């Protein structure tokens, strides 16, 4: 019996590669039998093709990742969370003096905002009457300052007289004969 000659030196690495390939196939078969999904050496993540991916740097133009003005950042946060209506309502109370002016603000204050109706409390019945006369202009100023639709109507009330009710029983009538306001 004659022994087969050794393969030439340049083909010896092919025999080793065949052994590696068979070992890998056996390992893949064992993994598949355990229910594992095994690829063939390629990544399951698709590669990005040049030209199809968006750049990841800001560049010379403005970008959303650039530093923002605090007011713009909070406005965007309120809009994304659905707080815009509540923020606008708070702006009516917060900016009252700048919206209506110093003179009106010193004699009338907003007390409640419910479903677009702003309740304003005047310090006297005379001021309440004057505010009712300029109600349309006040609504326009408020809409210009905080946006349309926040305040649709004004309810202007005068001062509240003290209650003379004492105890749990009450008789209907005019009460004390004094005027207030």
C-alpha angles and dihedrals in degrees: 000000000000123000119233112250120249114267116256115273094251091058097044093088090058090063090053092047090052089054091050092048092051091048091051092049090051091050091049091049091051091049092049091051087057090053098256121141108231123184129209099256095290122116116251089217110091114240120240114246116222111259095024097076122083118238117259100209128084099234126193097307129076116280136184089247093059119100110283134208108260093237091054092047093051092045090053091047092050091048094049093048095044094247097123095106093049092047091051090050090052090049090061090060095038096050098036095118095048093044100050100024135248097281097054093039091056091057103033135039132189111245107175142007114199124168093334096315113117114201113210121191115209122202094231139016089249091058091045089054092048091050091050088056093054095038094119092053091048091052090050092050092048092048091050092050103043105014139268120295097028094096116023100163140020124221107196117194131183128221119306118239118225118264117248093194113121125171129008099288124075135182116208114242144109095286121207114003097233129109124229128202 
